[in-house]
CSV table of C-alpha atoms in Angstrom, one decimal:
chain,number,residue,atom,x,y,z
A,616,MET,CA,-6.8,41.1,-105.6
A,617,LYS,CA,-5.5,40.8,-102.0
A,618,LYS,CA,-8.1,43.3,-100.9
A,619,ARG,CA,-10.9,41.2,-102.6
A,620,ILE,CA,-9.7,38.0,-100.9
A,621,THR,CA,-9.5,39.8,-97.5
A,622,ALA,CA,-13.1,41.2,-98.0
A,623,LEU,CA,-14.4,37.7,-98.8
A,624,LEU,CA,-12.7,36.3,-95.7
A,625,LEU,CA,-14.3,39.0,-93.5
A,626,MET,CA,-17.7,38.3,-95.0
A,627,LEU,CA,-17.3,34.6,-94.3
A,628,LEU,CA,-16.3,35.3,-90.7
A,629,CYS,CA,-19.3,37.5,-90.2
A,630,LEU,CA,-21.6,34.8,-91.6
A,631,CYS,CA,-20.1,32.2,-89.3
A,632,SER,CA,-20.5,34.4,-86.3
A,633,THR,CA,-24.2,35.2,-87.1
A,634,ALA,CA,-24.9,31.5,-87.5
A,635,ALA,CA,-23.3,30.8,-84.1
A,636,CYS,CA,-25.3,33.5,-82.5
A,637,GLY,CA,-28.5,32.1,-83.9
A,638,GLN,CA,-27.6,28.7,-82.5
A,639,ASP,CA,-27.0,30.2,-79.1
A,640,SER,CA,-30.3,32.0,-79.2
A,641,ALA,CA,-32.1,28.9,-80.2
A,642,SER,CA,-30.5,26.9,-77.4
A,643,GLU,CA,-31.6,29.6,-74.9
A,644,MET,CA,-35.1,29.5,-76.2
A,645,GLU,CA,-35.3,25.8,-76.1
A,646,SER,CA,-34.0,25.9,-72.5
A,647,ALA,CA,-36.5,28.5,-71.5
A,648,SER,CA,-39.4,26.5,-73.0
A,649,ALA,CA,-38.3,23.1,-71.8
A,650,PRO,CA,-39.6,21.4,-68.7
A,651,ALA,CA,-37.9,22.2,-65.4
A,652,GLY,CA,-35.8,19.0,-65.3
A,653,GLN,CA,-34.6,19.6,-68.9
A,654,GLN,CA,-33.7,23.2,-68.1
A,655,ASP,CA,-31.6,22.0,-65.1
A,656,ALA,CA,-29.8,19.5,-67.3
A,657,ALA,CA,-29.1,22.2,-69.9
A,658,THR,CA,-27.8,24.5,-67.3
A,659,GLN,CA,-25.6,21.8,-65.7
A,660,ASP,CA,-24.1,20.9,-69.2
A,661,SER,CA,-23.1,24.5,-69.8
A,662,ASN,CA,-21.9,25.1,-66.2
A,663,PRO,CA,-20.3,22.0,-64.7
A,664,SER,CA,-20.0,23.6,-61.3
A,665,SER,CA,-23.7,24.3,-61.0
A,666,GLU,CA,-24.5,20.9,-59.4
A,667,ASP,CA,-21.8,21.5,-56.8
A,668,ALA,CA,-23.3,24.8,-55.9
A,669,SER,CA,-26.8,23.4,-55.4
A,670,GLY,CA,-25.6,20.3,-53.4
A,671,PRO,CA,-26.3,16.7,-54.2
A,672,VAL,CA,-29.9,15.5,-54.9
A,673,GLU,CA,-31.3,12.3,-53.6
A,674,GLU,CA,-31.0,10.4,-56.9
A,675,ASP,CA,-27.3,11.2,-57.1
A,676,ASN,CA,-26.8,10.1,-53.5
A,677,THR,CA,-28.7,6.9,-54.2
A,678,ALA,CA,-26.5,6.1,-57.2
A,679,ALA,CA,-23.4,6.9,-55.3
A,680,ALA,CA,-24.5,4.8,-52.4
A,681,GLU,CA,-25.1,1.8,-54.7
A,682,LEU,CA,-21.6,2.2,-56.1
A,683,TYR,CA,-20.2,2.3,-52.6
A,684,VAL,CA,-22.1,-0.7,-51.4
A,685,ASN,CA,-21.1,-2.7,-54.5
A,686,ASN,CA,-17.5,-2.5,-53.2
A,687,LEU,CA,-18.4,-3.5,-49.6
A,688,PRO,CA,-18.0,-7.2,-48.7
A,689,LEU,CA,-21.1,-8.9,-47.4
A,690,GLU,CA,-19.8,-8.8,-43.8
A,691,ALA,CA,-19.5,-5.0,-43.9
A,692,GLN,CA,-22.9,-4.6,-45.5
A,693,VAL,CA,-24.5,-6.5,-42.6
A,694,ALA,CA,-22.5,-4.4,-40.1
A,695,GLN,CA,-23.8,-1.2,-41.7
A,696,MET,CA,-27.3,-2.3,-40.7
A,697,PHE,CA,-26.5,-2.0,-37.0
A,698,PHE,CA,-27.0,1.1,-34.9
A,699,ALA,CA,-25.2,-0.6,-31.9
A,700,ARG,CA,-25.2,0.6,-28.3
A,701,CYS,CA,-21.8,2.0,-27.8
A,702,PRO,CA,-19.8,-0.5,-25.7
A,703,GLU,CA,-18.2,0.6,-22.5
A,704,VAL,CA,-14.8,-0.7,-23.5
A,705,ASP,CA,-13.0,-1.2,-26.8
A,706,ALA,CA,-15.6,0.7,-28.8
A,707,ALA,CA,-13.1,2.1,-31.3
A,708,THR,CA,-11.6,-1.4,-31.8
A,709,LEU,CA,-15.0,-2.9,-32.4
A,710,ALA,CA,-15.9,-0.2,-34.8
A,711,GLY,CA,-12.8,-0.8,-36.8
A,712,GLU,CA,-13.1,-4.6,-36.7
A,713,TYR,CA,-16.7,-4.8,-38.0
A,714,ASP,CA,-17.2,-1.4,-39.8
A,715,ILE,CA,-20.4,-0.8,-37.8
A,716,GLY,CA,-23.1,1.4,-39.2
A,717,GLY,CA,-23.4,3.6,-36.1
A,718,TYR,CA,-23.2,3.9,-32.3
A,719,ILE,CA,-26.0,5.2,-30.1
A,720,LEU,CA,-24.7,6.8,-26.9
A,721,PHE,CA,-26.5,6.8,-23.6
A,722,GLY,CA,-26.2,8.7,-20.4
A,723,ARG,CA,-23.4,6.5,-19.1
A,724,ASP,CA,-21.3,7.5,-22.1
A,725,PHE,CA,-21.3,11.1,-21.0
A,726,GLU,CA,-20.6,10.5,-17.3
A,727,GLY,CA,-17.3,12.1,-16.2
A,728,GLN,CA,-16.9,13.6,-19.7
A,729,THR,CA,-16.4,17.1,-20.9
A,730,PRO,CA,-17.2,18.4,-24.4
A,731,ASP,CA,-13.5,18.2,-25.3
A,732,SER,CA,-13.1,14.6,-24.0
A,733,ILE,CA,-16.3,13.2,-25.6
A,734,THR,CA,-15.4,14.9,-28.9
A,735,ALA,CA,-12.0,13.2,-28.9
A,736,THR,CA,-13.6,9.9,-27.9
A,737,ILE,CA,-16.2,10.0,-30.8
A,738,ARG,CA,-13.4,11.0,-33.2
A,739,SER,CA,-11.5,7.9,-32.2
A,740,TYR,CA,-14.5,5.8,-33.3
A,741,GLN,CA,-14.7,7.6,-36.6
A,742,ASP,CA,-11.0,7.3,-37.2
A,743,ALA,CA,-11.1,3.5,-36.5
A,744,ALA,CA,-14.1,2.8,-38.8
A,745,THR,CA,-13.6,2.2,-42.5
A,746,THR,CA,-17.0,3.8,-43.3
A,747,PRO,CA,-18.0,7.0,-41.5
A,748,MET,CA,-20.3,6.2,-38.6
A,749,LEU,CA,-23.7,7.5,-37.6
A,750,ILE,CA,-23.4,8.7,-34.0
A,751,GLY,CA,-26.7,9.0,-32.3
A,752,VAL,CA,-28.3,10.0,-29.0
A,753,ASP,CA,-31.8,10.4,-27.5
A,754,GLU,CA,-31.9,14.1,-26.7
A,755,GLU,CA,-35.6,14.6,-26.8
A,756,GLY,CA,-35.8,17.1,-24.0
A,757,GLY,CA,-37.7,16.7,-20.7
A,758,THR,CA,-37.4,13.2,-19.3
A,759,VAL,CA,-35.0,11.8,-22.0
A,760,VAL,CA,-31.8,13.9,-22.1
A,761,ARG,CA,-28.6,11.8,-22.6
A,762,VAL,CA,-26.3,14.8,-23.1
A,763,SER,CA,-27.7,17.8,-21.3
A,764,SER,CA,-28.3,15.7,-18.1
A,765,ASN,CA,-24.5,16.3,-17.6
A,766,PRO,CA,-24.0,19.9,-16.5
A,767,ASN,CA,-20.6,19.9,-18.2
A,768,PHE,CA,-22.5,20.1,-21.5
A,769,ARG,CA,-25.3,22.4,-20.6
A,770,ALA,CA,-26.2,24.4,-17.5
A,771,GLU,CA,-29.8,23.2,-17.7
A,772,LYS,CA,-31.4,20.1,-19.2
A,773,PHE,CA,-33.2,20.7,-22.4
A,774,ARG,CA,-36.9,21.1,-21.6
A,775,SER,CA,-39.8,19.0,-22.9
A,776,PRO,CA,-41.7,19.9,-26.0
A,777,GLN,CA,-44.8,20.6,-24.0
A,778,ALA,CA,-42.9,23.0,-21.7
A,779,LEU,CA,-41.2,24.8,-24.6
A,780,TYR,CA,-44.5,25.2,-26.5
A,781,ASN,CA,-46.2,26.6,-23.4
A,782,GLU,CA,-43.4,29.0,-23.0
A,783,GLY,CA,-43.1,30.4,-26.5
A,784,GLY,CA,-45.1,28.4,-29.0
A,785,PHE,CA,-43.4,27.1,-32.2
A,786,ASP,CA,-40.8,29.8,-32.1
A,787,ARG,CA,-39.5,28.4,-28.9
A,788,ILE,CA,-39.6,24.9,-30.4
A,789,VAL,CA,-37.5,26.1,-33.4
A,790,SER,CA,-34.9,27.9,-31.2
A,791,ASP,CA,-34.6,24.9,-28.9
A,792,THR,CA,-34.1,22.5,-31.8
A,793,GLY,CA,-31.4,24.7,-33.3
A,794,GLU,CA,-29.6,24.8,-29.9
A,795,LYS,CA,-29.7,21.0,-29.6
A,796,ASP,CA,-28.4,20.5,-33.1
A,797,GLU,CA,-25.6,23.0,-32.5
A,798,LEU,CA,-24.5,21.3,-29.3
A,799,LEU,CA,-24.7,17.8,-30.8
A,800,ALA,CA,-22.7,18.7,-33.9
A,801,SER,CA,-20.0,20.4,-31.7
A,802,ILE,CA,-19.2,17.1,-30.1
A,803,GLY,CA,-19.5,14.9,-33.1
A,804,VAL,CA,-23.1,13.6,-32.8
A,805,ASN,CA,-24.8,13.6,-36.1
A,806,VAL,CA,-28.2,11.9,-35.3
A,807,ASN,CA,-30.8,12.8,-32.7
A,808,PHE,CA,-33.4,10.1,-32.1
A,809,ALA,CA,-36.2,12.7,-32.2
A,810,PRO,CA,-38.8,14.0,-32.6
A,811,VAL,CA,-41.4,11.9,-30.7
A,812,CYS,CA,-44.4,11.6,-33.1
A,813,ASP,CA,-46.7,9.8,-30.8
A,814,VAL,CA,-50.2,11.4,-30.2
A,815,SER,CA,-51.0,11.6,-26.5
A,816,THR,CA,-53.3,14.0,-24.8
A,817,ASP,CA,-53.8,12.1,-21.6
A,818,PRO,CA,-51.1,12.9,-18.9
A,819,SER,CA,-51.5,9.4,-17.5
A,820,ASP,CA,-50.2,7.7,-20.7
A,821,PHE,CA,-46.7,6.3,-20.4
A,822,MET,CA,-45.6,8.3,-23.5
A,823,ASN,CA,-47.3,11.6,-22.7
A,824,ALA,CA,-44.3,13.2,-20.9
A,825,ARG,CA,-42.2,12.6,-24.0
A,826,ALA,CA,-44.9,13.6,-26.6
A,827,PHE,CA,-46.1,17.0,-27.7
A,828,GLY,CA,-49.2,16.4,-25.7
A,829,LYS,CA,-51.7,17.6,-28.2
A,830,ASP,CA,-54.0,16.2,-30.9
A,831,ALA,CA,-52.8,14.7,-34.2
A,832,ALA,CA,-53.1,18.0,-36.2
A,833,GLN,CA,-51.0,20.0,-33.7
A,834,THR,CA,-48.5,17.1,-33.2
A,835,SER,CA,-48.1,17.0,-37.0
A,836,GLU,CA,-47.3,20.7,-37.0
A,837,TYR,CA,-44.8,20.1,-34.2
A,838,VAL,CA,-43.1,17.3,-36.1
A,839,ARG,CA,-43.0,19.3,-39.3
A,840,THR,CA,-41.4,22.2,-37.5
A,841,VAL,CA,-38.7,20.1,-35.8
A,842,VAL,CA,-37.8,18.1,-39.0
A,843,ALA,CA,-37.5,21.4,-41.0
A,844,GLN,CA,-35.1,22.8,-38.5
A,845,MET,CA,-33.0,19.6,-38.2
A,846,LEU,CA,-32.7,19.5,-42.0
A,847,ALA,CA,-31.6,23.1,-42.0
A,848,ASP,CA,-29.0,22.3,-39.4
A,849,ASN,CA,-27.9,19.1,-41.2
A,850,THR,CA,-28.7,16.9,-38.2
A,851,GLY,CA,-30.1,13.4,-38.7
A,852,MET,CA,-33.5,12.8,-37.3
A,853,VAL,CA,-35.5,9.7,-36.3
A,854,LEU,CA,-39.3,9.8,-36.2
A,855,LYS,CA,-40.6,7.6,-33.4
A,856,HIS,CA,-42.4,5.3,-32.4
A,857,PHE,CA,-44.3,4.1,-35.5
A,858,PRO,CA,-47.1,3.2,-35.8
A,859,GLY,CA,-47.9,5.3,-32.8
A,860,TYR,CA,-47.7,4.4,-29.1
A,861,GLY,CA,-51.1,5.6,-27.9
A,862,SER,CA,-51.8,4.7,-24.3
A,863,ASN,CA,-49.8,1.5,-24.3
A,864,VAL,CA,-47.5,0.4,-21.5
A,865,ASP,CA,-43.7,0.6,-21.5
A,866,THR,CA,-42.2,-2.0,-23.8
A,867,HIS,CA,-38.9,-1.8,-22.0
A,868,THR,CA,-40.5,-4.0,-19.3
A,869,GLY,CA,-42.9,-6.3,-21.3
A,870,ILE,CA,-45.1,-6.9,-24.2
A,871,ALA,CA,-47.7,-4.2,-25.0
A,872,ILE,CA,-50.8,-5.1,-27.1
A,873,ASP,CA,-52.7,-2.4,-28.9
A,874,GLU,CA,-56.3,-3.2,-29.6
A,875,ARG,CA,-57.2,0.0,-31.5
A,876,PRO,CA,-58.8,-0.2,-34.9
A,877,LEU,CA,-56.8,0.7,-38.1
A,878,GLU,CA,-59.1,3.7,-38.6
A,879,THR,CA,-57.8,5.3,-35.4
A,880,PHE,CA,-54.2,5.1,-36.7
A,881,ARG,CA,-55.2,6.5,-40.1
A,882,GLU,CA,-57.2,9.3,-38.7
A,883,SER,CA,-54.7,10.2,-35.9
A,884,ASP,CA,-51.5,8.3,-35.2
A,885,PHE,CA,-50.2,8.1,-38.7
A,886,LEU,CA,-50.6,11.9,-39.3
A,887,PRO,CA,-47.5,13.1,-37.5
A,888,PHE,CA,-45.4,10.5,-39.2
A,889,GLN,CA,-46.9,11.5,-42.6
A,890,ALA,CA,-46.1,15.1,-41.8
A,891,GLY,CA,-42.5,14.3,-40.9
A,892,ILE,CA,-42.0,12.1,-44.0
A,893,GLU,CA,-43.4,14.8,-46.3
A,894,ALA,CA,-41.1,17.3,-44.6
A,895,GLY,CA,-38.1,15.2,-45.5
A,896,ALA,CA,-37.4,12.9,-42.5
A,897,GLN,CA,-34.6,10.5,-43.0
A,898,ALA,CA,-35.4,7.7,-40.6
A,899,VAL,CA,-38.4,6.1,-38.7
A,900,LEU,CA,-38.1,3.9,-35.6
A,901,VAL,CA,-40.7,1.2,-35.2
A,902,SER,CA,-42.0,0.2,-31.8
A,903,HIS,CA,-42.2,-3.2,-30.2
A,904,ASN,CA,-46.0,-2.9,-29.6
A,905,ILE,CA,-48.2,-5.7,-31.0
A,906,VAL,CA,-50.8,-3.9,-33.0
A,907,ASN,CA,-53.6,-6.4,-33.5
A,908,CYS,CA,-55.3,-4.6,-36.4
A,909,MET,CA,-52.0,-4.8,-38.4
A,910,ASP,CA,-50.4,-8.0,-37.1
A,911,SER,CA,-51.8,-9.9,-34.1
A,912,ASP,CA,-48.8,-12.3,-34.0
A,913,LEU,CA,-45.7,-10.2,-34.2
A,914,PRO,CA,-44.4,-7.0,-32.5
A,915,ALA,CA,-44.5,-4.1,-35.0
A,916,SER,CA,-40.7,-4.0,-35.2
A,917,LEU,CA,-40.7,-7.6,-36.4
A,918,SER,CA,-43.8,-7.4,-38.6
A,919,PRO,CA,-43.6,-7.3,-42.4
A,920,ALA,CA,-47.2,-6.1,-42.5
A,921,VAL,CA,-46.4,-3.0,-40.4
A,922,HIS,CA,-43.4,-2.2,-42.6
A,923,ASP,CA,-45.5,-2.6,-45.7
A,924,ILE,CA,-47.8,0.1,-44.4
A,925,LEU,CA,-44.9,2.5,-43.7
A,926,ARG,CA,-43.4,1.9,-47.2
A,927,ASP,CA,-46.6,1.6,-49.3
A,928,GLU,CA,-49.3,3.6,-47.5
A,929,LEU,CA,-47.1,6.4,-46.1
A,930,GLY,CA,-44.6,6.3,-48.9
A,931,PHE,CA,-41.5,6.3,-46.8
A,932,ASP,CA,-38.2,5.3,-48.6
A,933,GLY,CA,-35.7,6.2,-46.0
A,934,VAL,CA,-34.1,4.2,-43.2
A,935,ILE,CA,-36.5,2.1,-41.1
A,936,MET,CA,-35.0,0.9,-37.8
A,937,THR,CA,-36.1,-1.1,-34.8
A,938,ASP,CA,-36.2,0.0,-31.2
A,939,ASP,CA,-33.6,-1.8,-29.1
A,940,LEU,CA,-33.8,-5.6,-29.7
A,941,ILE,CA,-33.0,-6.5,-26.1
A,942,MET,CA,-36.0,-4.7,-24.7
A,943,GLU,CA,-38.2,-7.1,-22.8
A,944,ALA,CA,-41.1,-6.8,-25.2
A,945,ILE,CA,-38.8,-8.6,-27.6
A,946,THR,CA,-36.9,-10.9,-25.3
A,947,ASP,CA,-40.2,-12.0,-23.8
A,948,TYR,CA,-41.4,-12.9,-27.3
A,949,THR,CA,-38.2,-14.4,-28.8
A,950,GLY,CA,-34.5,-14.7,-28.2
A,951,GLY,CA,-32.2,-11.9,-29.3
A,952,GLU,CA,-30.5,-13.8,-32.1
A,953,ASN,CA,-33.9,-14.8,-33.7
A,954,ALA,CA,-35.2,-11.3,-33.2
A,955,ALA,CA,-32.4,-9.8,-35.3
A,956,VAL,CA,-33.1,-12.2,-38.1
A,957,LEU,CA,-36.8,-11.5,-37.9
A,958,ALA,CA,-36.2,-7.8,-37.9
A,959,VAL,CA,-34.2,-8.0,-41.2
A,960,GLN,CA,-36.9,-10.2,-42.7
A,961,ALA,CA,-39.6,-7.7,-41.7
A,962,GLY,CA,-37.9,-4.9,-43.6
A,963,ASN,CA,-35.8,-3.0,-41.1
A,964,ASP,CA,-32.7,-1.3,-42.6
A,965,MET,CA,-31.0,-0.8,-39.2
A,966,LEU,CA,-31.2,-2.7,-36.0
A,967,VAL,CA,-30.8,-0.9,-32.7
A,968,SER,CA,-28.8,-3.4,-30.7
A,969,SER,CA,-27.3,-3.6,-27.2
A,970,ASP,CA,-25.9,-7.1,-28.1
A,971,PHE,CA,-24.2,-6.3,-31.4
A,972,VAL,CA,-21.8,-9.2,-31.8
A,973,THR,CA,-24.4,-11.9,-31.1
A,974,GLN,CA,-27.0,-10.3,-33.3
A,975,TYR,CA,-24.6,-9.4,-36.1
A,976,ASN,CA,-23.4,-13.1,-36.3
A,977,ALA,CA,-27.0,-14.3,-36.3
A,978,VAL,CA,-27.9,-12.1,-39.3
A,979,LEU,CA,-24.7,-13.0,-41.2
A,980,ALA,CA,-25.3,-16.7,-40.6
A,981,ALA,CA,-28.9,-16.3,-41.9
A,982,VAL,CA,-27.6,-14.8,-45.1
A,983,GLN,CA,-24.9,-17.5,-45.5
A,984,ASP,CA,-27.5,-20.3,-45.1
A,985,GLY,CA,-30.0,-18.6,-47.4
A,986,THR,CA,-32.6,-17.6,-44.8
A,987,ILE,CA,-32.0,-14.0,-45.8
A,988,SER,CA,-31.0,-13.0,-49.3
A,989,GLU,CA,-27.9,-10.9,-50.1
A,990,GLY,CA,-30.2,-8.6,-52.0
A,991,ARG,CA,-32.2,-7.9,-48.9
A,992,ILE,CA,-29.0,-6.9,-47.1
A,993,ARG,CA,-27.8,-4.8,-50.0
A,994,GLU,CA,-31.1,-2.9,-50.2
A,995,SER,CA,-30.7,-1.8,-46.6
A,996,ALA,CA,-27.0,-1.0,-46.8
A,997,ILE,CA,-27.7,1.3,-49.7
A,998,ARG,CA,-30.3,3.2,-47.6
A,999,VAL,CA,-27.9,3.5,-44.7
A,1000,ILE,CA,-25.0,4.8,-46.9
A,1001,ARG,CA,-27.3,7.2,-48.7
A,1002,TRP,CA,-28.3,8.6,-45.3
A,1003,LYS,CA,-24.7,9.1,-44.4
A,1004,MET,CA,-24.1,10.9,-47.8
A,1005,ASP,CA,-27.2,13.1,-47.2
A,1006,LEU,CA,-25.7,14.1,-43.9
A,1007,GLY,CA,-22.3,14.9,-45.5
A,1008,LEU,CA,-20.5,12.2,-43.6
A,1009,MET,CA,-19.4,10.7,-46.9
A,1010,GLU,CA,-18.8,12.4,-50.2
A,1011,ALA,CA,-21.4,11.5,-52.9
A,1012,ALA,CA,-19.4,11.0,-56.1
A,1013,ARG,CA,-20.9,13.1,-58.9
């Protein structure tokens, strides 16, 4: 009798095992025949660590950024919208007091410094800030080199894109970009305000020396190449100067009015920006030029119409930022406080500002009196925090 019972139990166990095997096989077949997104979900369910192995995806970072911003007071959300010029004194104190989104460093910030000393200085900013900061420089190569202009950081200044290409084509562009990224990361800089996307083939143009110096198609390939390398190196990039500088005068010293038709931008100037966006660029800087075919009244950086083109026509969903709001093209047009409010209303997510305290208070007051909605601030703060998470400055909760 005991033997019969034992045999029956063994048969039942075998039947259960066979059913389980059938279920596993069916699950595998369903996974194999499911759409890619469903396959990923199935794989992640069976292997919780798979998402960690592949790194965060943009949707996850967006959700995590929303959660983070939900816990930020309004004052901190406004401060996250500023990429402030690093003050000469008390920079760490200011960063801690306001929880500023980022500091941009200029040549003066590297004078008398060594790699060790500037690394410690930048670390003091990060330690003081509640939210990790974006730390940026303009290290384009050629005429704009904030770091490598100091021989303590590099024996020779980084060369211009045109010189590099003439020397070794795109291979040389790639190696130079990698070297820049490595140097900046080693001292705590996580954003390079590059590449320059402006199309300029005339050496007499103001922007030519900083541009790739070739037509729209070749400039697009240059931008695509640089963005790909910066992404690989986990260095933040900023495409500039949207919607394209052309042959306009220097907006540091006055207002520039662009009379070109919209077709010119669509057939030429937009193309390098589109290439960079498609390659995964994280930020775009808007110039202060008045572009008549888009908005004859407002500088591009303050124009909702220009920002709508960047969002809707070019499909960009990253961080849009202004050029410095104290440049004369802006101060000749409007006061600094009003410019900051107009910049937020136009759709900028970050304001590059050499007068942070004044412009921060102007934006905060505009929110408090209802001129700017809290939702408008939250939208930009989320994009800024998502960028920081994409760069690994903040952990994206998953």
